[in-house]
Short mmCIF file of C-alpha atoms in Angstrom, two decimals:
data_model
loop_
_atom_site.label_atom_id
_atom_site.label_comp_id
_atom_site.label_asym_id
_atom_site.label_seq_id
_atom_site.Cartn_x
_atom_site.Cartn_y
_atom_site.Cartn_z
CA UNK A 1 148.26 95.09 31.36
CA UNK A 2 150.02 92.62 33.66
CA UNK A 3 153.32 94.44 33.22
CA UNK A 4 151.74 97.79 34.04
CA UNK A 5 149.99 96.32 37.05
CA UNK A 6 153.21 94.86 38.38
CA UNK A 7 155.03 98.15 37.98
CA UNK A 8 152.25 99.85 39.90
CA UNK A 9 152.55 97.34 42.75
CA UNK A 10 156.30 97.86 42.94
CA UNK A 11 155.82 101.61 43.02
CA UNK A 12 153.30 101.36 45.86
CA UNK A 13 155.59 99.05 47.87
CA UNK A 14 158.57 101.37 47.35
CA UNK A 15 156.50 104.32 48.51
CA UNK A 16 155.45 102.40 51.62
CA UNK A 17 159.08 101.60 52.39
CA UNK A 18 160.15 105.22 51.98
CA UNK A 19 157.66 106.31 54.66
CA UNK A 20 159.30 104.11 57.29
CA UNK A 21 161.37 106.09 59.80
CA UNK A 22 164.24 103.62 59.48
CA UNK A 23 164.78 104.80 55.89
CA UNK A 24 165.04 108.45 56.87
CA UNK A 25 168.57 109.84 57.46
CA UNK A 26 167.54 111.13 60.90
CA UNK A 27 166.97 107.55 62.06
CA UNK A 28 169.86 105.85 60.26
CA UNK A 29 171.26 104.92 63.68
CA UNK A 30 168.59 102.19 63.91
CA UNK A 31 170.68 100.13 61.49
CA UNK A 32 173.53 100.11 64.02
CA UNK A 33 171.31 97.71 65.99
CA UNK A 34 171.02 95.37 63.02
CA UNK A 35 167.47 96.51 62.22
CA UNK A 36 166.07 96.82 58.71
CA UNK A 37 162.78 97.69 57.03
CA UNK A 38 161.62 94.10 57.55
CA UNK A 39 162.85 92.08 60.53
CA UNK A 40 162.55 88.46 61.57
CA UNK A 41 160.73 88.04 64.87
CA UNK A 42 161.87 84.53 65.80
CA UNK A 43 165.27 83.46 67.10
CA UNK A 44 166.42 80.06 68.39
CA UNK A 45 169.96 79.94 67.05
CA UNK A 46 168.78 80.97 63.61
CA UNK A 47 166.43 83.78 62.64
CA UNK A 48 162.98 83.26 61.19
CA UNK A 49 159.40 84.42 61.19
CA UNK A 50 156.56 83.22 59.01
CA UNK A 51 153.60 84.72 60.89
CA UNK A 52 151.75 88.00 60.68
CA UNK A 53 153.73 91.07 59.67
CA UNK A 54 153.26 93.90 62.18
CA UNK A 55 154.40 97.50 61.92
CA UNK A 56 155.93 99.27 64.89
CA UNK A 57 154.84 102.90 65.32
CA UNK A 58 156.47 105.83 67.12
CA UNK A 59 154.12 107.14 69.86
CA UNK A 60 155.49 110.67 69.50
CA UNK A 61 154.18 111.08 65.95
CA UNK A 62 152.35 107.80 65.12
CA UNK A 63 154.65 107.28 62.13
CA UNK A 64 155.77 103.73 61.19
CA UNK A 65 159.32 102.79 62.20
CA UNK A 66 159.83 99.34 60.66
CA UNK A 67 158.15 95.96 60.34
CA UNK A 68 158.55 92.61 62.15
CA UNK A 69 157.30 89.21 61.05
CA UNK A 70 155.93 87.36 64.07
CA UNK A 71 156.11 83.69 64.98
CA UNK A 72 153.59 81.07 63.96
CA UNK A 73 152.58 78.44 66.51
CA UNK A 74 154.66 75.87 64.62
CA UNK A 75 157.68 78.17 64.96
CA UNK A 76 156.92 78.55 68.66
CA UNK A 77 156.94 74.75 68.93
CA UNK A 78 160.29 74.55 67.15
CA UNK A 79 161.72 77.27 69.41
CA UNK A 80 160.73 75.39 72.57
CA UNK A 81 162.35 72.22 71.25
CA UNK A 82 165.56 74.07 70.37
CA UNK A 83 165.55 75.72 73.81
CA UNK A 84 165.22 72.37 75.57
CA UNK A 85 168.16 71.00 73.56
CA UNK A 86 170.23 74.09 74.38
CA UNK A 87 169.55 73.58 78.09
CA UNK A 88 171.37 70.26 78.02
CA UNK A 89 174.52 72.16 77.05
CA UNK A 90 174.02 75.18 79.28
CA UNK A 91 173.19 73.26 82.48
CA UNK A 92 176.53 71.44 82.32
CA UNK A 93 178.53 74.65 82.30
CA UNK A 94 179.73 75.64 85.81
CA UNK A 95 177.89 78.61 87.31
CA UNK A 96 180.96 80.93 87.35
CA UNK A 97 181.51 80.18 83.65
CA UNK A 98 177.86 81.02 83.01
CA UNK A 99 178.53 84.24 84.90
CA UNK A 100 181.34 85.04 82.49
CA UNK A 101 178.89 84.83 79.58
CA UNK A 102 176.50 87.15 81.41
CA UNK A 103 179.41 89.55 82.00
CA UNK A 104 180.02 89.62 78.26
CA UNK A 105 176.33 90.31 77.65
CA UNK A 106 176.57 93.28 80.01
CA UNK A 107 179.64 94.59 78.15
CA UNK A 108 177.91 94.16 74.78
CA UNK A 109 174.96 96.19 76.10
CA UNK A 110 177.35 98.91 77.30
CA UNK A 111 178.66 99.34 73.76
CA UNK A 112 175.11 99.83 72.45
CA UNK A 113 173.59 101.70 75.39
CA UNK A 114 173.09 104.98 73.52
CA UNK A 115 171.44 103.58 70.37
CA UNK A 116 169.43 100.99 72.31
CA UNK A 117 168.24 103.69 74.70
CA UNK A 118 167.23 105.80 71.71
CA UNK A 119 165.26 102.88 70.28
CA UNK A 120 163.38 102.43 73.58
CA UNK A 121 162.54 106.14 73.50
CA UNK A 122 161.48 106.01 69.85
CA UNK A 123 159.36 102.85 70.06
CA UNK A 124 157.97 102.98 73.61
CA UNK A 125 157.74 106.77 73.98
CA UNK A 126 159.57 107.31 77.28
CA UNK A 127 162.08 110.16 77.39
CA UNK A 128 165.63 109.45 76.22
CA UNK A 129 167.28 109.49 79.65
CA UNK A 130 164.77 106.90 80.87
CA UNK A 131 165.41 104.76 77.80
CA UNK A 132 169.14 104.78 78.48
CA UNK A 133 168.46 104.20 82.18
CA UNK A 134 166.46 101.11 81.32
CA UNK A 135 169.37 99.62 79.37
CA UNK A 136 171.66 100.55 82.27
CA UNK A 137 169.37 98.58 84.57
CA UNK A 138 169.91 95.44 82.45
CA UNK A 139 173.68 96.10 82.60
CA UNK A 140 173.55 96.54 86.38
CA UNK A 141 171.66 93.27 86.80
CA UNK A 142 174.28 91.54 84.64
CA UNK A 143 177.02 92.86 86.96
CA UNK A 144 175.02 91.70 89.98
CA UNK A 145 174.45 88.26 88.45
CA UNK A 146 178.16 87.80 87.70
CA UNK A 147 178.99 88.05 91.40
CA UNK A 148 176.00 85.92 92.30
CA UNK A 149 177.25 83.13 90.00
CA UNK A 150 180.01 82.41 92.54
CA UNK A 151 177.71 82.59 95.57
CA UNK A 152 174.47 80.71 94.84
CA UNK A 153 173.98 77.51 96.78
CA UNK A 154 172.47 75.98 99.86
CA UNK A 155 173.74 75.40 103.38
CA UNK A 156 175.22 72.29 104.96
CA UNK A 157 172.98 71.63 107.96
CA UNK A 158 173.71 69.73 111.19
CA UNK A 159 172.39 66.19 111.00
CA UNK A 160 171.02 64.51 114.13
CA UNK A 161 172.36 61.18 112.88
CA UNK A 162 176.05 60.26 113.28
CA UNK A 163 177.94 59.67 110.04
CA UNK A 164 175.39 61.65 108.01
CA UNK A 165 175.54 64.92 106.08
CA UNK A 166 172.43 67.05 105.56
CA UNK A 167 172.55 69.69 102.86
CA UNK A 168 170.54 71.69 100.33
CA UNK A 169 171.24 71.38 96.63
CA UNK A 170 169.93 74.03 94.22
CA UNK A 171 169.47 73.18 90.54
CA UNK A 172 168.04 75.12 87.58
CA UNK A 173 164.36 74.71 86.80
CA UNK A 174 165.06 74.39 83.05
CA UNK A 175 163.21 76.63 80.59
CA UNK A 176 162.16 80.07 81.84
CA UNK A 177 159.45 81.82 79.81
CA UNK A 178 159.51 85.61 80.01
CA UNK A 179 156.52 87.69 78.87
CA UNK A 180 157.20 91.41 79.19
CA UNK A 181 155.09 94.56 78.83
CA UNK A 182 155.51 97.66 76.66
CA UNK A 183 156.47 100.05 79.46
CA UNK A 184 159.82 98.43 80.26
CA UNK A 185 160.72 96.54 77.08
CA UNK A 186 164.37 96.00 78.09
CA UNK A 187 164.76 96.10 81.87
CA UNK A 188 162.18 93.47 82.88
CA UNK A 189 163.65 90.98 80.42
CA UNK A 190 167.09 91.83 81.81
CA UNK A 191 166.05 91.16 85.42
CA UNK A 192 164.87 87.71 84.47
CA UNK A 193 167.43 86.86 81.82
CA UNK A 194 170.62 87.59 83.76
CA UNK A 195 169.55 85.73 86.91
CA UNK A 196 167.96 82.84 85.04
CA UNK A 197 171.14 82.32 83.02
CA UNK A 198 173.59 82.17 85.91
CA UNK A 199 171.22 79.75 87.65
CA UNK A 200 171.60 77.39 84.67
CA UNK A 201 168.32 78.02 82.87
CA UNK A 202 167.59 78.88 79.26
CA UNK A 203 165.17 81.68 78.38
CA UNK A 204 162.30 82.09 75.93
CA UNK A 205 161.20 85.71 75.56
CA UNK A 206 157.97 87.14 74.22
CA UNK A 207 158.06 90.92 74.33
CA UNK A 208 155.08 93.23 73.93
CA UNK A 209 153.60 93.22 70.40
CA UNK A 210 153.88 97.02 70.31
CA UNK A 211 157.65 97.08 71.02
CA UNK A 212 158.92 94.27 68.75
CA UNK A 213 161.94 96.18 67.41
CA UNK A 214 163.35 96.50 70.91
CA UNK A 215 162.93 92.74 71.42
CA UNK A 216 164.73 92.03 68.15
CA UNK A 217 167.56 94.49 68.86
CA UNK A 218 168.23 93.14 72.37
CA UNK A 219 168.14 89.55 71.14
CA UNK A 220 170.67 90.37 68.40
CA UNK A 221 173.07 91.74 71.03
CA UNK A 222 172.70 88.67 73.26
CA UNK A 223 172.85 86.25 70.32
CA UNK A 224 176.15 87.69 69.16
CA UNK A 225 177.71 86.97 72.56
CA UNK A 226 176.44 83.38 72.55
CA UNK A 227 177.63 82.80 68.99
CA UNK A 228 181.06 84.30 69.78
CA UNK A 229 181.42 81.73 72.58
CA UNK A 230 180.25 78.85 70.35
CA UNK A 231 177.15 78.33 72.47
CA UNK A 232 173.66 77.45 71.20
CA UNK A 233 171.71 80.60 70.38
CA UNK A 234 168.57 78.96 71.75
CA UNK A 235 169.94 79.54 75.25
CA UNK A 236 168.27 82.95 74.79
CA UNK A 237 165.46 82.47 72.29
CA UNK A 238 162.72 84.87 71.26
CA UNK A 239 159.30 84.66 69.64
CA UNK A 240 157.51 87.87 68.74
CA UNK A 241 153.78 87.27 68.73
CA UNK A 242 150.37 88.10 70.02
CA UNK A 243 147.94 86.41 72.38
CA UNK A 244 148.28 83.06 70.60
CA UNK A 245 151.96 82.76 71.44
CA UNK A 246 151.42 84.07 74.98
CA UNK A 247 148.66 81.53 75.59
CA UNK A 248 150.84 78.74 74.21
CA UNK A 249 153.62 79.69 76.62
CA UNK A 250 151.25 79.86 79.59
CA UNK A 251 149.79 76.42 78.84
CA UNK A 252 153.07 74.75 77.91
CA UNK A 253 154.19 72.32 80.62
CA UNK A 254 157.66 72.33 79.11
CA UNK A 255 158.01 75.94 80.29
CA UNK A 256 159.18 75.28 83.84
CA UNK A 257 158.80 78.85 85.11
CA UNK A 258 156.84 81.70 83.56
CA UNK A 259 157.46 85.32 84.47
CA UNK A 260 154.60 87.54 83.30
CA UNK A 261 154.48 91.33 83.51
CA UNK A 262 151.32 93.06 82.31
CA UNK A 263 147.79 94.05 83.20
CA UNK A 264 145.76 92.54 86.03
CA UNK A 265 143.15 91.25 83.60
CA UNK A 266 145.64 89.38 81.45
CA UNK A 267 147.61 88.36 84.52
CA UNK A 268 144.59 86.62 86.01
CA UNK A 269 144.14 84.70 82.78
CA UNK A 270 147.79 83.69 82.75
CA UNK A 271 147.65 82.85 86.44
CA UNK A 272 144.87 80.37 85.81
CA UNK A 273 147.14 78.54 83.37
CA UNK A 274 150.35 78.53 85.40
CA UNK A 275 151.35 78.50 89.04
CA UNK A 276 154.12 81.11 88.80
CA UNK A 277 153.33 84.62 87.59
CA UNK A 278 154.57 88.11 88.44
CA UNK A 279 153.56 91.76 88.38
CA UNK A 280 149.91 91.67 87.34
CA UNK A 281 149.04 95.26 88.15
CA UNK A 282 149.95 97.87 90.68
CA UNK A 283 147.81 100.50 92.34
CA UNK A 284 150.40 102.68 94.07
CA UNK A 285 149.81 104.89 97.12
CA UNK A 286 151.66 107.80 98.68
CA UNK A 287 150.51 108.94 102.21
CA UNK A 288 151.83 112.34 103.38
CA UNK A 289 151.50 113.21 107.07
CA UNK A 290 151.35 116.59 108.74
CA UNK A 291 155.02 116.43 109.82
CA UNK A 292 156.36 115.57 106.36
CA UNK A 293 159.12 117.60 104.71
CA UNK A 294 157.21 119.16 101.82
CA UNK A 295 160.46 119.92 100.01
CA UNK A 296 160.80 116.14 99.65
CA UNK A 297 157.12 115.46 99.07
CA UNK A 298 156.56 117.73 96.07
CA UNK A 299 159.42 116.62 93.79
CA UNK A 300 158.85 113.00 94.80
CA UNK A 301 155.15 113.18 93.93
CA UNK A 302 155.82 114.90 90.61
CA UNK A 303 158.48 112.40 89.51
CA UNK A 304 156.45 109.39 90.65
CA UNK A 305 153.23 110.55 88.99
CA UNK A 306 154.39 112.00 85.65
CA UNK A 307 157.60 110.03 85.02
CA UNK A 308 157.24 107.82 81.92
CA UNK A 309 153.97 109.70 81.38
CA UNK A 310 152.34 107.74 84.19
CA UNK A 311 153.04 104.36 82.59
CA UNK A 312 155.31 102.74 85.17
CA UNK A 313 154.13 99.83 87.31
CA UNK A 314 155.26 101.95 90.27
CA UNK A 315 153.67 105.22 89.13
CA UNK A 316 151.90 106.99 92.00
CA UNK A 317 148.14 106.82 91.37
CA UNK A 318 146.80 107.89 94.79
CA UNK A 319 148.28 110.74 96.81
CA UNK A 320 146.82 110.72 100.33
CA UNK A 321 147.40 114.02 102.12
CA UNK A 322 146.78 114.92 105.74
CA UNK A 323 144.07 117.57 105.92
CA UNK A 324 146.48 120.13 107.41
CA UNK A 325 148.80 120.06 104.37
CA UNK A 326 146.33 119.06 101.64
CA UNK A 327 145.71 122.44 100.03
CA UNK A 328 149.36 123.54 100.20
CA UNK A 329 150.68 120.36 98.62
CA UNK A 330 148.04 120.33 95.86
CA UNK A 331 148.86 123.93 95.00
CA UNK A 332 152.61 123.26 94.87
CA UNK A 333 152.28 120.08 92.80
CA UNK A 334 149.91 121.74 90.36
CA UNK A 335 152.42 124.57 89.93
CA UNK A 336 155.20 122.01 89.34
CA UNK A 337 153.07 120.14 86.78
CA UNK A 338 152.84 123.31 84.69
CA UNK A 339 156.64 123.51 84.61
CA UNK A 340 157.11 119.95 83.28
CA UNK A 341 158.72 120.19 79.84
CA UNK A 342 156.60 118.25 77.32
CA UNK A 343 158.10 117.31 73.98
CA UNK A 344 159.72 114.69 71.76
CA UNK A 345 161.00 111.89 74.01
CA UNK A 346 164.42 111.79 72.32
CA UNK A 347 165.01 115.51 73.00
CA UNK A 348 167.43 115.73 75.94
CA UNK A 349 165.45 118.56 77.58
CA UNK A 350 162.10 116.72 77.54
CA UNK A 351 160.73 115.52 80.88
CA UNK A 352 157.41 114.12 79.70
CA UNK A 353 156.60 112.30 76.47
CA UNK A 354 153.58 110.64 74.87
CA UNK A 355 151.40 107.75 75.91
CA UNK A 356 152.33 104.53 74.18
CA UNK A 357 149.22 104.06 72.03
CA UNK A 358 146.09 105.80 70.78
CA UNK A 359 144.08 103.37 72.91
CA UNK A 360 145.85 104.71 76.00
CA UNK A 361 144.69 108.22 75.08
CA UNK A 362 141.11 106.94 74.95
CA UNK A 363 141.55 105.27 78.35
CA UNK A 364 142.87 108.55 79.75
CA UNK A 365 139.85 110.52 78.53
CA UNK A 366 137.45 107.87 79.82
CA UNK A 367 139.11 107.88 83.25
CA UNK A 368 138.88 111.69 83.51
CA UNK A 369 135.17 111.58 82.68
CA UNK A 370 134.49 108.78 85.18
CA UNK A 371 136.34 110.71 87.88
CA UNK A 372 134.16 113.76 87.23
CA UNK A 373 131.02 111.64 87.32
CA UNK A 374 132.08 110.17 90.68
CA UNK A 375 132.58 113.58 92.28
CA UNK A 376 136.13 114.51 91.33
CA UNK A 377 137.40 117.98 90.45
CA UNK A 378 140.13 118.42 87.82
CA UNK A 379 142.70 120.77 89.34
CA UNK A 380 144.94 120.73 86.28
CA UNK A 381 145.20 118.78 83.05
CA UNK A 382 142.41 116.55 81.81
CA UNK A 383 142.83 117.21 78.09
CA UNK A 384 144.56 115.82 75.01
CA UNK A 385 147.44 118.02 73.83
CA UNK A 386 147.00 119.40 70.33
CA UNK A 387 150.11 118.08 68.61
CA UNK A 388 151.10 114.97 66.62
CA UNK A 389 151.40 111.79 68.68
CA UNK A 390 149.67 110.43 71.77
CA UNK A 391 150.15 113.37 74.13
CA UNK A 392 147.87 114.15 77.08
CA UNK A 393 148.13 116.63 79.91
CA UNK A 394 149.39 115.31 83.27
CA UNK A 395 146.32 115.51 85.48
CA UNK A 396 145.48 116.08 89.15
CA UNK A 397 141.99 115.25 90.44
CA UNK A 398 140.77 116.03 93.97
CA UNK A 399 137.53 115.57 95.89
CA UNK A 400 136.97 111.87 95.27
CA UNK A 401 136.04 109.38 97.99
CA UNK A 402 138.85 107.00 98.91
CA UNK A 403 136.73 104.06 97.76
CA UNK A 404 135.42 105.62 94.53
CA UNK A 405 135.52 102.95 91.80
CA UNK A 406 137.84 105.00 89.57
CA UNK A 407 140.31 105.44 92.42
CA UNK A 408 140.56 101.65 92.74
CA UNK A 409 140.90 101.16 88.98
CA UNK A 410 144.38 100.66 87.58
CA UNK A 411 144.76 102.98 84.58
CA UNK A 412 148.19 103.31 82.97
CA UNK A 413 147.90 107.06 82.38
CA UNK A 414 149.18 110.23 84.13
CA UNK A 415 146.23 110.86 86.44
CA UNK A 416 146.90 111.55 90.12
CA UNK A 417 143.96 111.12 92.51
CA UNK A 418 144.47 113.26 95.63
CA UNK A 419 142.65 112.15 98.79
CA UNK A 420 142.35 113.84 102.19
CA UNK A 421 142.70 112.00 105.52
CA UNK A 422 142.68 112.82 109.24
CA UNK A 423 144.17 109.87 111.16
CA UNK A 424 147.05 107.47 110.60
CA UNK A 425 144.83 104.39 110.82
CA UNK A 426 142.66 105.85 108.08
CA UNK A 427 145.63 106.42 105.73
CA UNK A 428 147.06 102.95 106.31
CA UNK A 429 143.66 101.39 105.73
CA UNK A 430 143.16 103.22 102.45
CA UNK A 431 146.57 102.04 101.30
CA UNK A 432 145.62 98.41 101.86
CA UNK A 433 141.99 98.41 100.71
CA UNK A 434 142.77 98.01 96.99
CA UNK A 435 143.34 94.65 95.30
CA UNK A 436 146.78 95.56 93.98
CA UNK A 437 149.90 95.86 96.09
CA UNK A 438 153.17 96.70 94.35
CA UNK A 439 154.66 99.92 95.73
CA UNK A 440 153.90 102.43 98.48
CA UNK A 441 155.70 105.24 100.24
CA UNK A 442 155.06 107.31 103.35
CA UNK A 443 156.34 110.81 104.11
CA UNK A 444 156.83 111.55 107.80
CA UNK A 445 159.48 112.41 110.42
CA UNK A 446 157.79 110.32 113.14
CA UNK A 447 160.00 107.24 113.65
CA UNK A 448 157.26 105.40 115.49
CA UNK A 449 154.98 105.88 112.49
CA UNK A 450 157.78 104.73 110.15
CA UNK A 451 158.05 101.38 111.90
CA UNK A 452 154.29 100.97 112.17
CA UNK A 453 154.21 101.53 108.39
CA UNK A 454 156.86 98.82 107.91
CA UNK A 455 155.19 96.45 110.38
CA UNK A 456 152.36 93.88 110.21
CA UNK A 457 149.61 96.52 110.37
CA UNK A 458 151.30 98.87 107.93
CA UNK A 459 151.60 98.74 104.16
CA UNK A 460 150.79 95.37 102.58
CA UNK A 461 152.73 96.12 99.38
CA UNK A 462 155.83 94.35 98.12
CA UNK A 463 157.72 97.65 98.08
CA UNK A 464 157.35 99.79 101.21
CA UNK A 465 159.30 103.07 101.13
CA UNK A 466 159.82 106.00 103.49
CA UNK A 467 160.47 109.57 102.33
CA UNK A 468 161.28 108.60 98.73
CA UNK A 469 159.11 108.20 95.59
CA UNK A 470 157.19 105.00 94.88
CA UNK A 471 159.08 104.52 91.60
CA UNK A 472 162.78 104.12 90.83
CA UNK A 473 163.62 100.83 92.57
CA UNK A 474 167.26 99.72 92.90
CA UNK A 475 168.29 96.39 91.39
CA UNK A 476 169.78 95.11 94.67
CA UNK A 477 166.39 94.60 96.28
CA UNK A 478 163.77 92.04 95.28
CA UNK A 479 161.17 93.63 92.99
CA UNK A 480 157.57 92.46 93.10
CA UNK A 481 154.21 92.86 94.78
CA UNK A 482 151.46 91.21 96.75
CA UNK A 483 147.74 90.41 96.26
CA UNK A 484 146.62 90.83 92.64
CA UNK A 485 150.03 92.21 91.77
CA UNK A 486 151.41 88.69 92.05
CA UNK A 487 153.63 87.03 94.61
CA UNK A 488 156.81 86.63 92.59
CA UNK A 489 160.09 88.53 92.96
CA UNK A 490 162.68 89.54 90.40
CA UNK A 491 166.10 91.22 90.37
CA UNK A 492 167.97 91.37 93.70
CA UNK A 493 168.05 89.89 97.21
CA UNK A 494 167.24 86.15 97.07
CA UNK A 495 165.13 86.37 93.91
CA UNK A 496 167.54 83.90 92.30
CA UNK A 497 165.83 81.13 94.27
CA UNK A 498 162.73 81.44 92.09
CA UNK A 499 164.79 80.33 89.09
CA UNK A 500 165.98 77.17 90.82
CA UNK A 501 164.54 74.08 92.47
CA UNK A 502 165.71 73.03 95.92
CA UNK A 503 166.49 69.52 97.04
CA UNK A 504 167.15 68.50 100.64
CA UNK A 505 169.84 65.83 100.54
CA UNK A 506 170.89 63.42 103.27
CA UNK A 507 174.09 61.45 102.70
CA UNK A 508 175.04 58.48 104.85
CA UNK A 509 178.82 58.05 104.84
CA UNK A 510 178.84 55.56 107.76
CA UNK A 511 178.30 51.82 107.88
CA UNK A 512 175.28 52.17 110.17
CA UNK A 513 171.64 52.98 109.37
CA UNK A 514 170.23 55.11 112.20
CA UNK A 515 166.73 56.54 111.61
CA UNK A 516 165.60 60.06 112.35
CA UNK A 517 163.73 60.84 115.59
CA UNK A 518 165.47 57.84 117.19
CA UNK A 519 163.02 55.37 115.62
CA UNK A 520 163.99 51.70 115.93
CA UNK A 521 162.85 49.41 113.15
CA UNK A 522 164.53 46.07 113.82
#
């Protein structure tokens, strides 16, 4: 009986393995990334994982891709210790030499950009070109960071005291924790990782529990570069895990800086545990004035509202139209929505893929119903698409009040709330009345209005655009928001300063001891 039972168990396990996408010839390319049926979800120089086994599913068909074994809290503890030890090595390496390692990481990503982009599409659900674009963003930030590694530093300032030098010294903070969300499982880590590394920090990454294969694949690419240069792998460590690992990171005083990207609700919880946090949530607005070029408005609104199936932090949620162009713009956007090609995200012709999870589909349906209850009219969309996977129709809703509760609610789904305004002051006020503040864009030809929009009484968002979509930020500018969206910045401009601590240093190279402000103490 025991022998028969064992054979039965083996047969069941083999059948389960055969259903994984990674074992199907169509998805054999996954193994080019070093992935297997079962994958370790902990890395700190060596691979491990003794926690819960989770299965990653493809949003386009809800079929299992492969499995990852997450970290236990004891493995998290070990990873932090290994990271701290690795920092002692990494901090002593000159910044330009650190930049050379980051350059190699960028080159390694270039070699894998196609297969890694395909994995992002398969596991997250965004269309293939966006998956590749996300990897390209990490590569671009690596290139940016390489140049920055020869430029970071503080000024030498004039001292009021003779024989004294006054200067700023910038040093790494130490261990940077990076918690990323499902919607950008590569790029957000890349923003933080590349800059943190050239600044002399080590990184500990916890990706989203629903995109663990992407976290593993990226870490394998980075680890290979570190190992090739005989550097500790724990310089870029990773722990796949759930809320327990995230909470441990947020409470851990050994984590000197924590970058968090995710929902407002979770962000508030994290923010209560740490002083530094980023990108909590982002209600995005798009005012269109009567003088706007509608040939720019329509494609911009369509891309910003349906791109990544409405799951970007910078997705346009509220489209505020001047009453004189409201009906025309709604009609043109609705017509464009019907021409959006919906399909498998890895199909090169697809423009719009699935939502990431079944729960997101439920949130979509609930939001549509709430909008109707609060006075909204569904112009197009509003339904689940009858096909395998988590597909919903891109949706336009008009007729809601600007302060309707659903309009102020951040929902990561492709629903566009269209509002009607009369005066500029009204539009600017509606932009700023929500608690979130990541991205905004205005469409107008009035240069006076442009600069009022950019000024102190204009948009209070971290990203303030003119005549371009709210999404699709370049890496050269600092990325981040205000209010409940968080006050941190990542990527370009002077964002590197967040990964370093500043010391003001006064050096007396004379034989005298003059005091500042001319004070005499004799």
